[in-house]
Coordinates of C-alpha atoms in Angstrom, one line a residue:
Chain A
X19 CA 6.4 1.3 45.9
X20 CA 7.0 -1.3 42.8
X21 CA 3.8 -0.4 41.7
X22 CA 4.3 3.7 42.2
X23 CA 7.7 2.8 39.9
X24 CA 6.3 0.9 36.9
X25 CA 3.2 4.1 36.8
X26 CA 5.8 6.6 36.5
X27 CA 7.9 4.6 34.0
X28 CA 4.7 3.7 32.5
X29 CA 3.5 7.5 32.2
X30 CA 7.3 8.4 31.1
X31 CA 6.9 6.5 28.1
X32 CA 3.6 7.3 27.3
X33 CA 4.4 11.3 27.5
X34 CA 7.5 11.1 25.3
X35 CA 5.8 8.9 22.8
X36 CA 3.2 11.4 22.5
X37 CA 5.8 14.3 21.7
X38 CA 7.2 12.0 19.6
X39 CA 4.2 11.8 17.3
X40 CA 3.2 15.3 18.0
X41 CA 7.0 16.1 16.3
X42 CA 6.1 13.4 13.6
X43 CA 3.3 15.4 12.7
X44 CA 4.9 18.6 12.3
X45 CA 7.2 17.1 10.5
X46 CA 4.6 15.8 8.3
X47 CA 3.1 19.6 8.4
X48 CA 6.2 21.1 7.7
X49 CA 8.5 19.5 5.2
X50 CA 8.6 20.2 2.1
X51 CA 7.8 17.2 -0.3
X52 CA 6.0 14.2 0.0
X53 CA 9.9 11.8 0.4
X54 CA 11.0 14.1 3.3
X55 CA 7.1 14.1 4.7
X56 CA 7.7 9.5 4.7
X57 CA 10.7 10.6 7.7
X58 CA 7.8 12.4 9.8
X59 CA 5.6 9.6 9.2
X60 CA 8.1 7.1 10.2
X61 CA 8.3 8.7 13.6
X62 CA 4.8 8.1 14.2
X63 CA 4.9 4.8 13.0
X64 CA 8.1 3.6 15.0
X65 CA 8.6 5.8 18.5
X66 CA 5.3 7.9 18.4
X67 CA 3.0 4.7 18.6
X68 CA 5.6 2.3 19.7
X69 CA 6.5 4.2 23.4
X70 CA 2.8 5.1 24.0
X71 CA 1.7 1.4 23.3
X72 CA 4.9 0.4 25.7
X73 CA 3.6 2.4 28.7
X74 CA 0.2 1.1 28.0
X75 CA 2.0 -2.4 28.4
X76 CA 3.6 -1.1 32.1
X77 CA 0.1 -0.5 32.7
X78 CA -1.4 -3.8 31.7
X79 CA 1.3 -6.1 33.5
X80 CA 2.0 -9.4 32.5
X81 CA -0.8 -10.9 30.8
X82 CA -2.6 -11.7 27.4
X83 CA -3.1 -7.7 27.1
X84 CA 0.3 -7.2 26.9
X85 CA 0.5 -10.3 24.3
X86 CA -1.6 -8.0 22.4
X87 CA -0.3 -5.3 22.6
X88 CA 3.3 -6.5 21.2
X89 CA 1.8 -8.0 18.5
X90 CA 0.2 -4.6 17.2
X91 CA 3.5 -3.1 17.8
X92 CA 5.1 -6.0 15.9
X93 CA 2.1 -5.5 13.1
X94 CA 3.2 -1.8 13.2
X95 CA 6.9 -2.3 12.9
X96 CA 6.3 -4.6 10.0
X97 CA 3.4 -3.1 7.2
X98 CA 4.9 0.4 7.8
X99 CA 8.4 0.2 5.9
X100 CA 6.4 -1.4 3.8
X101 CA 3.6 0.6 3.1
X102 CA 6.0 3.5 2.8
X103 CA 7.8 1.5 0.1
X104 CA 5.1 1.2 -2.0
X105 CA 4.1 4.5 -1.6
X106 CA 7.1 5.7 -2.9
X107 CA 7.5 3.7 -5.6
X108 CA 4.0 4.8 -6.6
X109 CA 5.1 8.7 -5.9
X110 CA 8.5 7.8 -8.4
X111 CA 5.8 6.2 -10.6
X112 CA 3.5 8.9 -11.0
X113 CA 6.8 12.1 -11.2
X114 CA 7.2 13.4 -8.6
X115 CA 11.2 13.5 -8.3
X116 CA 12.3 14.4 -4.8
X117 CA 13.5 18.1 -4.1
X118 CA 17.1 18.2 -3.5
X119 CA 18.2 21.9 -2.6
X120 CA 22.0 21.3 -2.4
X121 CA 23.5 19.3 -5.1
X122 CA 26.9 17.6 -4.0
X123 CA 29.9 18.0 -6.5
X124 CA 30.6 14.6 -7.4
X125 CA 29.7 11.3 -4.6
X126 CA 27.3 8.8 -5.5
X127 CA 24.4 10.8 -7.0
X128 CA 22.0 9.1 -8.9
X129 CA 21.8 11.2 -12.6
X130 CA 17.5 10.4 -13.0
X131 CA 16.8 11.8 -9.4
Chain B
X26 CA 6.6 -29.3 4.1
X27 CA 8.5 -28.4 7.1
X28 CA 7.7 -24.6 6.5
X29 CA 4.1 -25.8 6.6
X30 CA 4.4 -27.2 10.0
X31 CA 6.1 -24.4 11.2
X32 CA 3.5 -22.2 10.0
X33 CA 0.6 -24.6 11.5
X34 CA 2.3 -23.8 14.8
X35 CA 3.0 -20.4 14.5
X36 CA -0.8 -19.9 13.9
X37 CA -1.8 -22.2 16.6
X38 CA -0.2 -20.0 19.1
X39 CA -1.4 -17.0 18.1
X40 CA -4.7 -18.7 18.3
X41 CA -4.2 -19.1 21.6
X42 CA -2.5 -15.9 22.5
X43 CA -5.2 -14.2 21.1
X44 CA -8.2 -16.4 22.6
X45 CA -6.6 -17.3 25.6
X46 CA -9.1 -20.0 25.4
X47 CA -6.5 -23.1 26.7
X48 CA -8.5 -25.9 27.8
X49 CA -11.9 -25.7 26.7
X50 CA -12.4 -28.7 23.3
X51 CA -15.2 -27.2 22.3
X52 CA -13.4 -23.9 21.0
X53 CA -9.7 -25.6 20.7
X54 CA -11.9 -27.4 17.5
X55 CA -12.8 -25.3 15.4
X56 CA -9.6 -23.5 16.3
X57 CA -7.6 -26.5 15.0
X58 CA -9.7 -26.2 12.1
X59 CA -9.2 -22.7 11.3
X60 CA -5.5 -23.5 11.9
X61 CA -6.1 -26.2 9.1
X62 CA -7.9 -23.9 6.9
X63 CA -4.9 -21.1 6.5
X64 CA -2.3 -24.2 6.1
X65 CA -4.4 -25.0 3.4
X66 CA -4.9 -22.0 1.9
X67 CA -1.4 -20.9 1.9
X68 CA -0.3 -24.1 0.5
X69 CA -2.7 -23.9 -2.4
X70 CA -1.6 -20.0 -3.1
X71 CA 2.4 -21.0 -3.2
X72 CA 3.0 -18.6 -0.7
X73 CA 4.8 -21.2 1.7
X74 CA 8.5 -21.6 1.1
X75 CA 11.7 -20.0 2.0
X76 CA 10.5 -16.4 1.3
X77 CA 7.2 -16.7 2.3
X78 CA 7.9 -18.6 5.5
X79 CA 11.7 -17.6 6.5
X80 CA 12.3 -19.7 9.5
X81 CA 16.1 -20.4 8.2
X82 CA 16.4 -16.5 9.8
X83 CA 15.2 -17.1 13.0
X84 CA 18.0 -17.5 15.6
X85 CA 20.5 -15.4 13.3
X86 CA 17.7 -12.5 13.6
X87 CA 17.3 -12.5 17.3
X88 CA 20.4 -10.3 17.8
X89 CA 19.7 -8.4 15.2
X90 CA 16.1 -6.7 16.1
X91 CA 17.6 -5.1 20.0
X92 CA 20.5 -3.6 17.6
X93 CA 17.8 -2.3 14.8
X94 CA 15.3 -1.3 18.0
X95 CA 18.3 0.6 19.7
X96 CA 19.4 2.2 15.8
X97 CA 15.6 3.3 15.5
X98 CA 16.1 5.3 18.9
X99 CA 19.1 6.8 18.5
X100 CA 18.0 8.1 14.4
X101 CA 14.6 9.2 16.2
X102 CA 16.5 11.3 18.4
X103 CA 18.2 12.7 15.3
X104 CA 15.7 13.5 12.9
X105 CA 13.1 14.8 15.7
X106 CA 15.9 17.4 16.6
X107 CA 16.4 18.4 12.9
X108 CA 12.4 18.6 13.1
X109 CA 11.8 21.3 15.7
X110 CA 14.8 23.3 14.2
X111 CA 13.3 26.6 13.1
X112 CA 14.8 26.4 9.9
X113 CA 13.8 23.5 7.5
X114 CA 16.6 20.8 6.5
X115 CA 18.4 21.9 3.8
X116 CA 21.0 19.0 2.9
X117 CA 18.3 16.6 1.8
X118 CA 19.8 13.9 -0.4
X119 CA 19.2 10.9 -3.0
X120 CA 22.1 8.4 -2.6
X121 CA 23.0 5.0 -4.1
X122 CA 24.4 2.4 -1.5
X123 CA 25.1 -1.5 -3.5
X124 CA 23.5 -4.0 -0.9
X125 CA 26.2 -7.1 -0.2
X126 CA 23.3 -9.7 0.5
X127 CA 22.4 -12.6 -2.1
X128 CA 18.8 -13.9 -1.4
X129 CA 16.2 -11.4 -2.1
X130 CA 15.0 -12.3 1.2
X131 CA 17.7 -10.5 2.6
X132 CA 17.6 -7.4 0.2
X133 CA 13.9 -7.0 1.6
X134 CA 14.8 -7.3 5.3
X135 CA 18.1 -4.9 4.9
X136 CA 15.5 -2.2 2.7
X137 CA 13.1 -2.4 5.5
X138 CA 15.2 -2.0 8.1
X139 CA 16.4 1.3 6.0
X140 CA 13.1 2.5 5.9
X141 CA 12.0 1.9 9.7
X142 CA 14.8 3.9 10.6
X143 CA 13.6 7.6 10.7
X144 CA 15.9 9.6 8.7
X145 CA 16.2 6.8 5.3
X146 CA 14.0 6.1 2.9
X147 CA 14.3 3.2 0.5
X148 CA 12.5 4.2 -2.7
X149 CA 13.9 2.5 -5.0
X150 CA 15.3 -1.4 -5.0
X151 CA 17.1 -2.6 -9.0
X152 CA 19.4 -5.8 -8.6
X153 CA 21.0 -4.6 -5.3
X154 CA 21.5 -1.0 -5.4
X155 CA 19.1 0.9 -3.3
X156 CA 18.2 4.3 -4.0
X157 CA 17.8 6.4 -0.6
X158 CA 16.5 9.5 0.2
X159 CA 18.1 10.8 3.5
X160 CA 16.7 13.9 5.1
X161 CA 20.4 14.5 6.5
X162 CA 23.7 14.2 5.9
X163 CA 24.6 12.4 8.9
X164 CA 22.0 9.9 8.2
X165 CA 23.7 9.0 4.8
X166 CA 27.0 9.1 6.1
X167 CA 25.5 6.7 8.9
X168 CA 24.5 4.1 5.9
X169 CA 27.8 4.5 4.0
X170 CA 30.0 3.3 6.8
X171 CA 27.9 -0.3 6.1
X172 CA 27.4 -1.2 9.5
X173 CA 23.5 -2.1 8.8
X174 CA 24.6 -4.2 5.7
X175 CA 27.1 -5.6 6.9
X176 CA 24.5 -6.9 10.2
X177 CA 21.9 -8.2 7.4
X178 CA 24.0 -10.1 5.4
X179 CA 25.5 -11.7 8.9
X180 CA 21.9 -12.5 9.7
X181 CA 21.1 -13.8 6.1
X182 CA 24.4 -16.2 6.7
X183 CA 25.6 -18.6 4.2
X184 CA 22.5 -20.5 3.1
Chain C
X23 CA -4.1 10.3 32.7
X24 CA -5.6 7.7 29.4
X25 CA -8.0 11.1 28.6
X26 CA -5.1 13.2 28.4
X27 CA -3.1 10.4 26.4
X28 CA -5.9 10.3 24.0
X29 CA -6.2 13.8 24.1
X30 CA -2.5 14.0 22.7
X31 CA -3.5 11.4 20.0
X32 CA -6.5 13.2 18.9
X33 CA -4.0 16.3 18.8
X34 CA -1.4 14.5 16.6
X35 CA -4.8 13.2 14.5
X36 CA -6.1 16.6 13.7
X37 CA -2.4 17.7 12.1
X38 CA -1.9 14.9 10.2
X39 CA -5.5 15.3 8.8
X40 CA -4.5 19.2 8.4
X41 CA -2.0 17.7 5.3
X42 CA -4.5 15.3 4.5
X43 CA -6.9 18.2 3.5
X44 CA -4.1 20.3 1.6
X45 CA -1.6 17.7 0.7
X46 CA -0.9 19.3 -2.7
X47 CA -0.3 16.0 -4.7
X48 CA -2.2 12.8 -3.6
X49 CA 0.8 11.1 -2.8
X50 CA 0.9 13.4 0.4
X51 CA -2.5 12.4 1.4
X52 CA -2.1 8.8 1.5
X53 CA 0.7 8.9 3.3
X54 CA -0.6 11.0 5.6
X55 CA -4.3 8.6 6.0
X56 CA -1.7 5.7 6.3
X57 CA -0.2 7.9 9.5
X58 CA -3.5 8.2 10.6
X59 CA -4.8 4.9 10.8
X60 CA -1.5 4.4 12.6
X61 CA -2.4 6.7 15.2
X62 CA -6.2 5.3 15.1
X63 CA -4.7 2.0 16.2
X64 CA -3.4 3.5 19.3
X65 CA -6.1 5.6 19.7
X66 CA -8.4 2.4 20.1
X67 CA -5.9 0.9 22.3
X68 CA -5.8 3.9 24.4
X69 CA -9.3 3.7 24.7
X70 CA -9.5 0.2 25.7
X71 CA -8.0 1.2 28.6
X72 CA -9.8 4.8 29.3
X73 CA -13.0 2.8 29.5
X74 CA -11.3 -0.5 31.2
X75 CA -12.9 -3.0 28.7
X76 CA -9.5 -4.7 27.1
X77 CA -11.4 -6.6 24.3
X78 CA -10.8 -3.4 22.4
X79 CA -7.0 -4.2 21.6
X80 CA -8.4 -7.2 19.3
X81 CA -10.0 -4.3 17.2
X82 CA -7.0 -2.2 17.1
X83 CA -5.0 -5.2 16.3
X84 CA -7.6 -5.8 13.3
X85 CA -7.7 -2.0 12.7
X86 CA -3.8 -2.2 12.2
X87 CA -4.4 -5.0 9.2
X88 CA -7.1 -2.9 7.7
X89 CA -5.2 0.1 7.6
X90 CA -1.9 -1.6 5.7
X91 CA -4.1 -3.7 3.5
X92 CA -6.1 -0.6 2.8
X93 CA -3.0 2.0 2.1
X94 CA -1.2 -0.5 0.1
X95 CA -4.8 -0.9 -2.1
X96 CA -4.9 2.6 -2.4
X97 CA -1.7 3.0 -3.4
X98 CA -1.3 0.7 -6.0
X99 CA -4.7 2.0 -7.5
X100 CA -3.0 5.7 -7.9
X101 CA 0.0 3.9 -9.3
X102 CA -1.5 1.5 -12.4
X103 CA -5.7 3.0 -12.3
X104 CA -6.8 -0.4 -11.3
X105 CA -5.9 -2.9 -8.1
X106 CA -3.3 -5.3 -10.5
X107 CA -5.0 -7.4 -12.9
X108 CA -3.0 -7.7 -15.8
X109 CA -4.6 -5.1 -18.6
X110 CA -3.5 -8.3 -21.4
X111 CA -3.0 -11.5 -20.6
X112 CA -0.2 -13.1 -19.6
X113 CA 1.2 -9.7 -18.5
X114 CA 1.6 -10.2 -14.9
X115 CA 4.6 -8.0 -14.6
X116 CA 3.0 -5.3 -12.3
X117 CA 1.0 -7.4 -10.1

């Protein structure tokens, strides 16, 4: 019974970490310049990989797999914020602005962007 | 020196996390050694002080990742809804937002934790004002209010 | 149930190499390569378990190194046309 319960929690969290990423990568697909494509990336990166490698954790039980396995979610969590960051310092870098279709009137807008 | 030690010991457990190897000398040794080896390395490079290494953060940042972890969810939720929307986000915006933390230790970690949640980008860190790009408007209004900065500069503290 | 976990992956793979291939500024395919390798992690840990043989989360755990140390190498190439060293001495500004 336990064990039927962890499988279906395990398999729950696999299946909505794979739409996840599949919505991460339409995202990707579908946006329209390369700052808006970084938010479909960051799904991947956070709930895409992190709920799949969860279930697989459910799966694995409480050993040094699982150890593992939260340490390349940890690894994840960490360089991707940070990869991201650098890649769009390099984007600002090389000019490409970000597309802003509205404009607000007034607020906090920065002039250069 | 005490950030050396700590590091020593963070490395030796993941040694044996990793290895699983507990009680056999022959592979704790050159283990150890390894162990020795990084210490040494990182010593020599100048990479091990208070940013490099920052255990003053610890216990302050253990409440702080379930709150970022549940923040990541719920923004998840919000931009993969604005993603299956036929029609493409149109109130995409840049915004400015002054971070209150003093250690650029703490800058870092509050600009990461921007960036991890889906929805905020950090592109741009000059002397404490970030410049975001947020896919929605509810996701800027969401950093406005100040909750996250306010949360970093509680876990950055007084020191 | 792993095949048709991995299938998904492979799935979300292809699409993210679809912007890869037309990515109009390079900028987009980075980004998307660095999503990749993300997804190649769990691939290979996916795997691991498909085929029963656990020793291949150490190579996803290694993969997921590779891929940020490679992205971040990649991307500061685009950005200054060489991997940091100071173009005059003493410059060390945009290391």
């Amino acid at each position: 019974m336990m064990a039927l319960l962890v499988d279906v929690i395990s398999w729950a969290c696999i299946v909505v970490g794979a739409v996840f990423a599949v919505i991460g990568a339409v995202g990707i697909l579908r946006l329209p310049d390369v700052f808006s494509r970084m938010h479909g990336a960051g799904i991947i990166d956070t709930l895409g990989a992190g709920l799949i490698l969860v279930g697989l954790m459910f799966q694995a039980g409480f050993s040094l797999i699982t150890v593992k396995l939260i340490l390349i979610v940890v690894f994840v969590l960490y360089t991707s914020p940070t990869t991201t960051h650098a890649l769009a310092r390099a984007a600002l870098n090389g000019g490409v602005n970000p597309l802003i279709e509205r404009k607000e009137a007034g607020g906090d807008e920065p002039s250069e962007a | 020196m005490v950030h050396a030690i700590s590091l020593a010991g963070v490395l030796c457990v993941l040694w044996l996390l990793l290895s699983g190897h507990f009680h056999e000398p022959l592979l704790l040794g050159p283990g150890v050694a390894s162990v020795a080896a990084v210490v040494f390395i990182a010593r020599r490079m100048d990479v091990v002080d208070r940013e490099g290494h920052p255990i003053h953060l610890t216990w302050r940042a253990l409440p702080y990742w379930p709150w970022l972890l549940w923040e990541i969810v719920k923004a998840n939720i919000d931009v993969a809804r604005v993603l299956v929307r036929r029609r493409m986000p149109t109130d995409i915006s840049v915004i400015n937002v002054k971070a209150t933390q003093k250690s650029d230790v703490g800058q870092v970690v509050y600009a990461n934790s921007i960036t991890l949640t889906p929805g905020t980008v950090t592109i741009a860190l000059d002397d404490n004002i970030l410049t975001i790009h947020a896919l929605t408007t509810s996701a800027a209004e969401g950093l406005n209010t100040g909750e996250m900065d306010r949360r970093v500069t509680a876990v950055e503290g007084s020191s | 149930m792993f095949a048709a976990a991995s299938l998904a992956v492979l799935v979300v793979m292809a699409l993210a190499l679809v912007r890869a291939i037309k990515g109009p500024t390079v900028y987009d395919r980075i980004l998307s390569v660095n999503s990749f390798g993300t997804l190649t992690v769990v691939l290979i840990a996916v795997l691991g378990f498909l085929t029963e043989r656990p020793e291949f989360l150490d190579i996803a755990l290694v993969y997921a190194l590779i891929n940020f140390i490679g992205t971040i190498a990649v991307t500061k190439y685009v950005e200054f046309a060489h991997l940091g060293a100071p173009v005059d001495p003493g410059d060390w500004e945009d290391v």
